[in-house]
Amino acid sequence: MTTAIALSAKPRNLSGPVGVAVLLATAFGLVPLVGSDYLFEAILTPFLALALAGLGLNLLTGYAGLLSLGSAAFMAVGAYAAFNLSLRVPGLPLPVSILGAGLVAAAAGLVAGLPALRLRGFYLAVSTLAAQFFVAWALNRIGWLSNDSPSGVINAPRLVVAGLSFEDARGRYLFSLTVVALLTVAAWRLVRSPTGRNLVAIRDQEIAARIVGVKVARTKLLAFALSSFVVGIAGVLWAFAYLRTVEPAGFNLDRSFQILFIVIIGGLGTLRGAFLGAGFIVVLPLALSRLGAVLPGDGFDSGTLEMVQRIVLGALIVAVLIREPAGLAALLDRAGRRLRLPA
Amino acid sequence: MRQIFAADESLSWVRADFEAMASSASLLIFRVQSLLGQVVPLRHRSVVRRPSSAASGVLACGVEAAEATALAVEGLTLAFGGAVAFEAIDLTVQAGEIHAVIGPNGAGKSSLINAISGLYAPQSGSVRIGAARFSRVPAHRLAALGVARTFQNLALFKGLSVFENVLSGLAGAQRAGLAAQMLGLPQARREARAQRERAADVIARLDLAGVADRPVGTLPFGVQKRVELARALVARPRLLLLDEPMAGMTATEKAEMSRFIREARESLGSAIVLIEHDIGVVMRLSDRVTVLDHGRRIAHGTPAQVQANPAVIAAYLGLADEPEAEAA
């Protein structure tokens, strides 16, 4: 009887401390032992980088209710800032240059967030497009930023921290996982702090928030800075741990939309949502191509695959927005409750 | 000394209230209740303050007088384009006074509260809150000025629980910065604990403990109104602006809400501006009443004075006689 209760209690606490501990133990302990290079390189590392970007955007859009279409720009700022820091400051430890990159991205976010003091909703989203286009332009035009490489392509520095190399596929996965875990803990603390409460207050009722004494302008700018900090570091992971060689075009508007979709599909205003959404976005094309392979005939060619992918994604976003605006996170919560009910 | 005078004066309106009331037998029962509610705290106040103001002398008197007037609206005029919301409004509210603002729909009551809380910019006149005088009240400084308010159509933070909504009422008093919060420094932890205790206290007093962890959007309207009152009270405001706190409530809920408002006045000594349509509630709850009609103040005084005022009867109370007849 007691064991039955203990067992049934297990899935209940997936988002509780036990669930998180199990998840971390699996990710740090089990997965590196059994995973293949393909799993690390093609699935887990991009998943982690995108989840982190989603997490950052979720702080801004999900919690503070400020819509941004400039996420990819802040990823690019982070990636290129880390590249320049490690290139131009010899002997700078990698964690420091990543932290510095986050701060540079935060500063960029702060500037891009200035229109938020006047604009909201779609008008604000459109104004963040300015950041998107300006960053792409600057990276292409200012050779210094990419150390004068043709078309702004940069190569990742060696991933070595305190003598430990994270160069192979497993190492890059573990490196990303550590960064993502640390920043997720920080984000978790943030959203539960009074500042996190202020973000939601501004999102839900800006006037009431001002009346109870929330410093609205400062909190909005803070949301942009914190969000861009996280997104910038996601950009570092994307460039250094996943792709290893990036060009500015890799951080275009499509990427911004991809991150926005991650947040919408995963669930606005939840930390889990970014991970669920990123998992979905990464796995979807792989699942579709597998599906194509088992279908009769020639299966999909790559062009068809991409088209099908876009159609499915578009349809899903419409479906999510209509049926479950709170995203996969809410869906999972409900499923969890349903499963629990009979017990 | 002004303080004592104010207290005596308020006793005298209570007397006037009593005389006026005696003439109307149908109102007698709840008037006596309201008298009981008024006389006890006023006596208490004069007893407490008499020795302190006598001892502290002239200088302290000035300070106390400034403190005693929580809100002074002088000649305030607000227009939206050509449409005048209200014109040349005067309104003075003492500390510990419940001041009702009544009037037909569109009389400018909510606009007045919105102007006092800085959401609208008046064309002329001034608003004095405590010792600070403004031609336009800065909304972002309200919390620091010791002002809290509720909204006619609820302005709760839907994504937060009841407890978090009440906690957010302390946002203006937050001292620990982001870094201290994130690192969990002792200062931030102490502050967070103190805030949780205050919020829990207000929640318990307003009978919200049972729903403290519920998302606020899932609660019935009447309970949400109470949460909004809790969010305002947790900051211990010197001036509390309540824009129709009992709209859409049942009689039982209104009685409960009236009790909470009265208790808030007793425990915090706040000055309270109350917009309310239910004349019965206004007569029972308020110390003074200001009547607006078409954006102008047509009467002010004690509930009894106002009720006896011919202009008020013509503009407003004539229509509201029915529910009282029913009550009798």
Tab-separated table of C-alpha atoms in Angstrom, chain A residues 66-287:
chain	number	residue	atom	x	y	z
A	66	LEU	CA	6.788	42.500	-23.884
A	67	LEU	CA	6.857	41.055	-27.375
A	68	SER	CA	10.241	40.948	-29.083
A	69	LEU	CA	11.240	39.844	-32.568
A	70	GLY	CA	14.898	40.573	-31.972
A	71	SER	CA	16.009	37.428	-30.130
A	72	ALA	CA	18.322	36.280	-32.900
A	73	ALA	CA	20.011	39.689	-32.869
A	74	PHE	CA	20.797	39.304	-29.173
A	75	MET	CA	22.060	35.769	-29.818
A	76	ALA	CA	24.347	37.228	-32.467
A	77	VAL	CA	25.524	39.984	-30.141
A	78	GLY	CA	26.346	37.357	-27.519
A	79	ALA	CA	28.157	35.093	-29.969
A	80	TYR	CA	30.211	37.848	-31.580
A	81	ALA	CA	30.965	39.490	-28.223
A	82	ALA	CA	32.292	36.201	-26.826
A	83	PHE	CA	34.304	35.673	-30.009
A	84	ASN	CA	35.874	39.105	-29.743
A	85	LEU	CA	36.510	38.861	-26.032
A	86	SER	CA	38.369	35.585	-26.321
A	87	LEU	CA	40.175	36.803	-29.464
A	88	ARG	CA	41.261	40.188	-28.188
A	89	VAL	CA	41.860	39.526	-24.506
A	90	PRO	CA	44.470	36.789	-24.422
A	91	GLY	CA	44.264	34.432	-21.484
A	92	LEU	CA	40.693	35.428	-20.615
A	93	PRO	CA	39.045	32.345	-19.109
A	94	LEU	CA	36.122	31.069	-21.173
A	95	PRO	CA	33.496	31.495	-18.414
A	96	VAL	CA	34.520	35.135	-18.051
A	97	SER	CA	34.252	35.822	-21.764
A	98	ILE	CA	30.831	34.138	-21.820
A	99	LEU	CA	29.702	36.246	-18.882
A	100	GLY	CA	31.063	39.333	-20.629
A	101	ALA	CA	29.178	38.361	-23.783
A	102	GLY	CA	26.004	38.109	-21.739
A	103	LEU	CA	26.601	41.598	-20.365
A	104	VAL	CA	27.219	43.042	-23.830
A	105	ALA	CA	23.981	41.417	-25.030
A	106	ALA	CA	22.195	42.810	-21.967
A	107	ALA	CA	23.421	46.296	-22.855
A	108	ALA	CA	22.194	45.817	-26.416
A	109	GLY	CA	18.868	44.613	-25.045
A	110	LEU	CA	18.626	47.663	-22.820
A	111	VAL	CA	19.017	49.962	-25.827
A	112	ALA	CA	16.610	47.919	-27.935
A	113	GLY	CA	14.159	48.016	-25.034
A	114	LEU	CA	13.994	51.798	-24.858
A	115	PRO	CA	10.980	51.954	-27.210
A	116	ALA	CA	9.127	49.766	-24.685
A	117	LEU	CA	8.804	52.832	-22.489
A	118	ARG	CA	6.484	54.303	-25.112
A	119	LEU	CA	5.220	51.414	-27.209
A	120	ARG	CA	3.493	48.161	-26.492
A	121	GLY	CA	2.168	45.082	-28.239
A	122	PHE	CA	2.726	44.869	-31.957
A	123	TYR	CA	4.224	48.341	-32.181
A	124	LEU	CA	6.902	47.299	-29.735
A	125	ALA	CA	7.495	44.057	-31.645
A	126	VAL	CA	8.007	46.031	-34.819
A	127	SER	CA	10.444	48.352	-33.078
A	128	THR	CA	12.502	45.355	-31.915
A	129	LEU	CA	12.844	44.444	-35.595
A	130	ALA	CA	15.108	47.464	-35.796
A	131	ALA	CA	17.553	45.667	-33.487
A	132	GLN	CA	17.285	42.592	-35.662
A	133	PHE	CA	18.202	44.424	-38.848
A	134	PHE	CA	20.731	46.755	-37.305
A	135	VAL	CA	22.773	43.926	-35.794
A	136	ALA	CA	22.808	41.955	-39.056
A	137	TRP	CA	23.897	45.093	-40.898
A	138	ALA	CA	26.623	45.923	-38.376
A	139	LEU	CA	28.071	42.407	-38.390
A	140	ASN	CA	28.231	42.395	-42.179
A	141	ARG	CA	29.577	45.913	-42.561
A	142	ILE	CA	31.999	46.278	-39.670
A	143	GLY	CA	34.826	43.888	-40.425
A	144	TRP	CA	36.463	44.368	-37.048
A	145	LEU	CA	33.609	42.542	-35.328
A	146	SER	CA	34.380	39.309	-37.156
A	147	ASN	CA	38.147	39.932	-37.268
A	148	ASP	CA	37.825	40.861	-40.969
A	149	SER	CA	36.737	37.428	-42.063
A	150	PRO	CA	34.877	37.296	-45.388
A	151	SER	CA	31.084	37.628	-44.973
A	152	GLY	CA	31.501	37.850	-41.211
A	153	VAL	CA	32.045	34.153	-40.578
A	154	ILE	CA	33.575	33.350	-37.206
A	155	ASN	CA	35.053	30.173	-35.800
A	156	ALA	CA	34.583	29.146	-32.209
A	157	PRO	CA	37.584	29.303	-29.906
A	158	ARG	CA	38.655	26.130	-28.150
A	159	LEU	CA	36.264	25.135	-25.384
A	160	VAL	CA	38.697	24.687	-22.530
A	161	VAL	CA	37.850	25.576	-18.958
A	162	ALA	CA	40.536	25.246	-16.268
A	163	GLY	CA	42.495	22.760	-18.339
A	164	LEU	CA	39.459	20.587	-19.054
A	165	SER	CA	38.648	20.237	-22.726
A	166	PHE	CA	35.033	20.257	-23.876
A	167	GLU	CA	35.928	19.922	-27.549
A	168	ASP	CA	34.291	16.610	-28.439
A	169	ALA	CA	30.568	16.109	-28.948
A	170	ARG	CA	29.982	14.830	-25.419
A	171	GLY	CA	32.054	17.644	-23.931
A	172	ARG	CA	30.137	20.311	-25.825
A	173	TYR	CA	26.897	18.777	-24.634
A	174	LEU	CA	28.080	18.778	-21.017
A	175	PHE	CA	29.368	22.315	-21.368
A	176	SER	CA	26.001	23.523	-22.713
A	177	LEU	CA	24.131	21.551	-20.093
A	178	THR	CA	26.115	23.172	-17.285
A	179	VAL	CA	25.558	26.670	-18.596
A	180	VAL	CA	21.856	26.027	-19.198
A	181	ALA	CA	21.398	24.458	-15.756
A	182	LEU	CA	23.057	27.412	-14.018
A	183	LEU	CA	21.049	29.992	-15.917
A	184	THR	CA	17.822	28.059	-15.407
A	185	VAL	CA	18.392	28.102	-11.656
A	186	ALA	CA	19.033	31.842	-11.870
A	187	ALA	CA	15.866	32.371	-13.917
A	188	TRP	CA	13.912	30.241	-11.474
A	189	ARG	CA	15.094	32.385	-8.600
A	190	LEU	CA	14.308	35.513	-10.568
A	191	VAL	CA	10.699	34.643	-11.394
A	192	ARG	CA	10.022	33.750	-7.768
A	193	SER	CA	11.575	36.951	-6.439
A	194	PRO	CA	9.724	40.227	-5.887
A	195	THR	CA	11.230	41.395	-9.183
A	196	GLY	CA	9.690	38.405	-10.953
A	197	ARG	CA	6.355	39.305	-9.407
A	198	ASN	CA	6.752	42.845	-10.701
A	199	LEU	CA	7.309	41.522	-14.236
A	200	VAL	CA	3.996	39.653	-14.117
A	201	ALA	CA	2.272	42.640	-12.520
A	202	ILE	CA	3.329	44.871	-15.412
A	203	ARG	CA	2.168	42.250	-17.897
A	204	ASP	CA	-1.246	41.768	-16.300
A	205	GLN	CA	-2.167	45.301	-15.184
A	206	GLU	CA	0.331	47.989	-15.916
A	207	ILE	CA	-1.661	50.799	-14.317
A	208	ALA	CA	-2.303	48.876	-11.124
A	209	ALA	CA	1.367	47.908	-11.049
A	210	ARG	CA	2.355	51.561	-11.200
A	211	ILE	CA	-0.134	52.435	-8.460
A	212	VAL	CA	1.196	49.797	-6.040
A	213	GLY	CA	4.660	51.230	-6.563
A	214	VAL	CA	6.278	49.017	-9.199
A	215	LYS	CA	8.851	51.118	-11.043
A	216	VAL	CA	7.379	50.331	-14.433
A	217	ALA	CA	9.954	51.897	-16.759
A	218	ARG	CA	12.887	50.488	-14.832
A	219	THR	CA	11.334	47.044	-14.598
A	220	LYS	CA	10.637	46.954	-18.333
A	221	LEU	CA	14.217	47.858	-19.157
A	222	LEU	CA	15.413	45.335	-16.612
A	223	ALA	CA	13.293	42.682	-18.328
A	224	PHE	CA	14.946	43.512	-21.650
A	225	ALA	CA	18.413	43.439	-20.115
A	226	LEU	CA	17.934	40.165	-18.238
A	227	SER	CA	16.252	38.509	-21.177
A	228	SER	CA	18.977	39.614	-23.570
A	229	PHE	CA	21.642	38.437	-21.157
A	230	VAL	CA	20.235	34.923	-21.252
A	231	VAL	CA	19.541	35.017	-24.992
A	232	GLY	CA	23.065	36.324	-25.618
A	233	ILE	CA	24.588	33.402	-23.755
A	234	ALA	CA	22.302	31.076	-25.714
A	235	GLY	CA	23.876	32.646	-28.786
A	236	VAL	CA	27.331	31.770	-27.454
A	237	LEU	CA	26.273	28.146	-27.019
A	238	TRP	CA	24.693	28.102	-30.460
A	239	ALA	CA	27.894	29.414	-32.040
A	240	PHE	CA	30.589	27.778	-29.904
A	241	ALA	CA	29.079	24.500	-28.746
A	242	TYR	CA	26.701	23.611	-31.559
A	243	LEU	CA	27.703	25.066	-34.935
A	244	ARG	CA	31.379	25.922	-34.270
A	245	THR	CA	31.347	28.132	-37.365
A	246	VAL	CA	28.680	30.806	-37.742
A	247	GLU	CA	27.874	33.682	-40.014
A	248	PRO	CA	25.573	36.617	-39.273
A	249	ALA	CA	22.931	35.138	-41.584
A	250	GLY	CA	22.531	32.312	-39.082
A	251	PHE	CA	20.985	34.838	-36.723
A	252	ASN	CA	18.324	36.166	-39.051
A	253	LEU	CA	14.663	36.923	-38.516
A	254	ASP	CA	13.775	33.255	-39.066
A	255	ARG	CA	15.747	32.395	-35.946
A	256	SER	CA	13.928	35.082	-33.972
A	257	PHE	CA	10.610	33.618	-35.057
A	258	GLN	CA	11.803	30.121	-34.239
A	259	ILE	CA	12.544	31.207	-30.674
A	260	LEU	CA	9.217	32.986	-30.399
A	261	PHE	CA	7.482	29.806	-31.591
A	262	ILE	CA	9.376	27.792	-28.994
A	263	VAL	CA	8.012	30.054	-26.290
A	264	ILE	CA	4.465	30.066	-27.659
A	265	ILE	CA	4.279	26.327	-28.243
A	266	GLY	CA	6.026	25.494	-24.994
A	267	GLY	CA	4.008	27.843	-22.850
A	268	LEU	CA	4.287	31.561	-22.153
A	269	GLY	CA	5.196	32.449	-18.614
A	270	THR	CA	6.568	29.087	-17.542
A	271	LEU	CA	10.207	28.022	-17.358
A	272	ARG	CA	9.337	24.459	-18.435
A	273	GLY	CA	7.733	25.860	-21.562
A	274	ALA	CA	11.041	26.886	-23.125
A	275	PHE	CA	12.399	23.343	-22.774
A	276	LEU	CA	9.244	21.677	-24.025
A	277	GLY	CA	9.007	24.048	-26.962
A	278	ALA	CA	12.679	23.684	-27.865
A	279	GLY	CA	12.436	19.897	-27.644
A	280	PHE	CA	9.466	20.008	-29.940
A	281	ILE	CA	11.122	22.312	-32.476
A	282	VAL	CA	14.302	20.210	-32.588
A	283	VAL	CA	12.597	16.844	-32.731
A	284	LEU	CA	9.859	17.795	-35.205
A	285	PRO	CA	12.037	17.890	-38.357
A	286	LEU	CA	13.798	14.675	-37.367
A	287	ALA	CA	10.483	12.948	-36.749
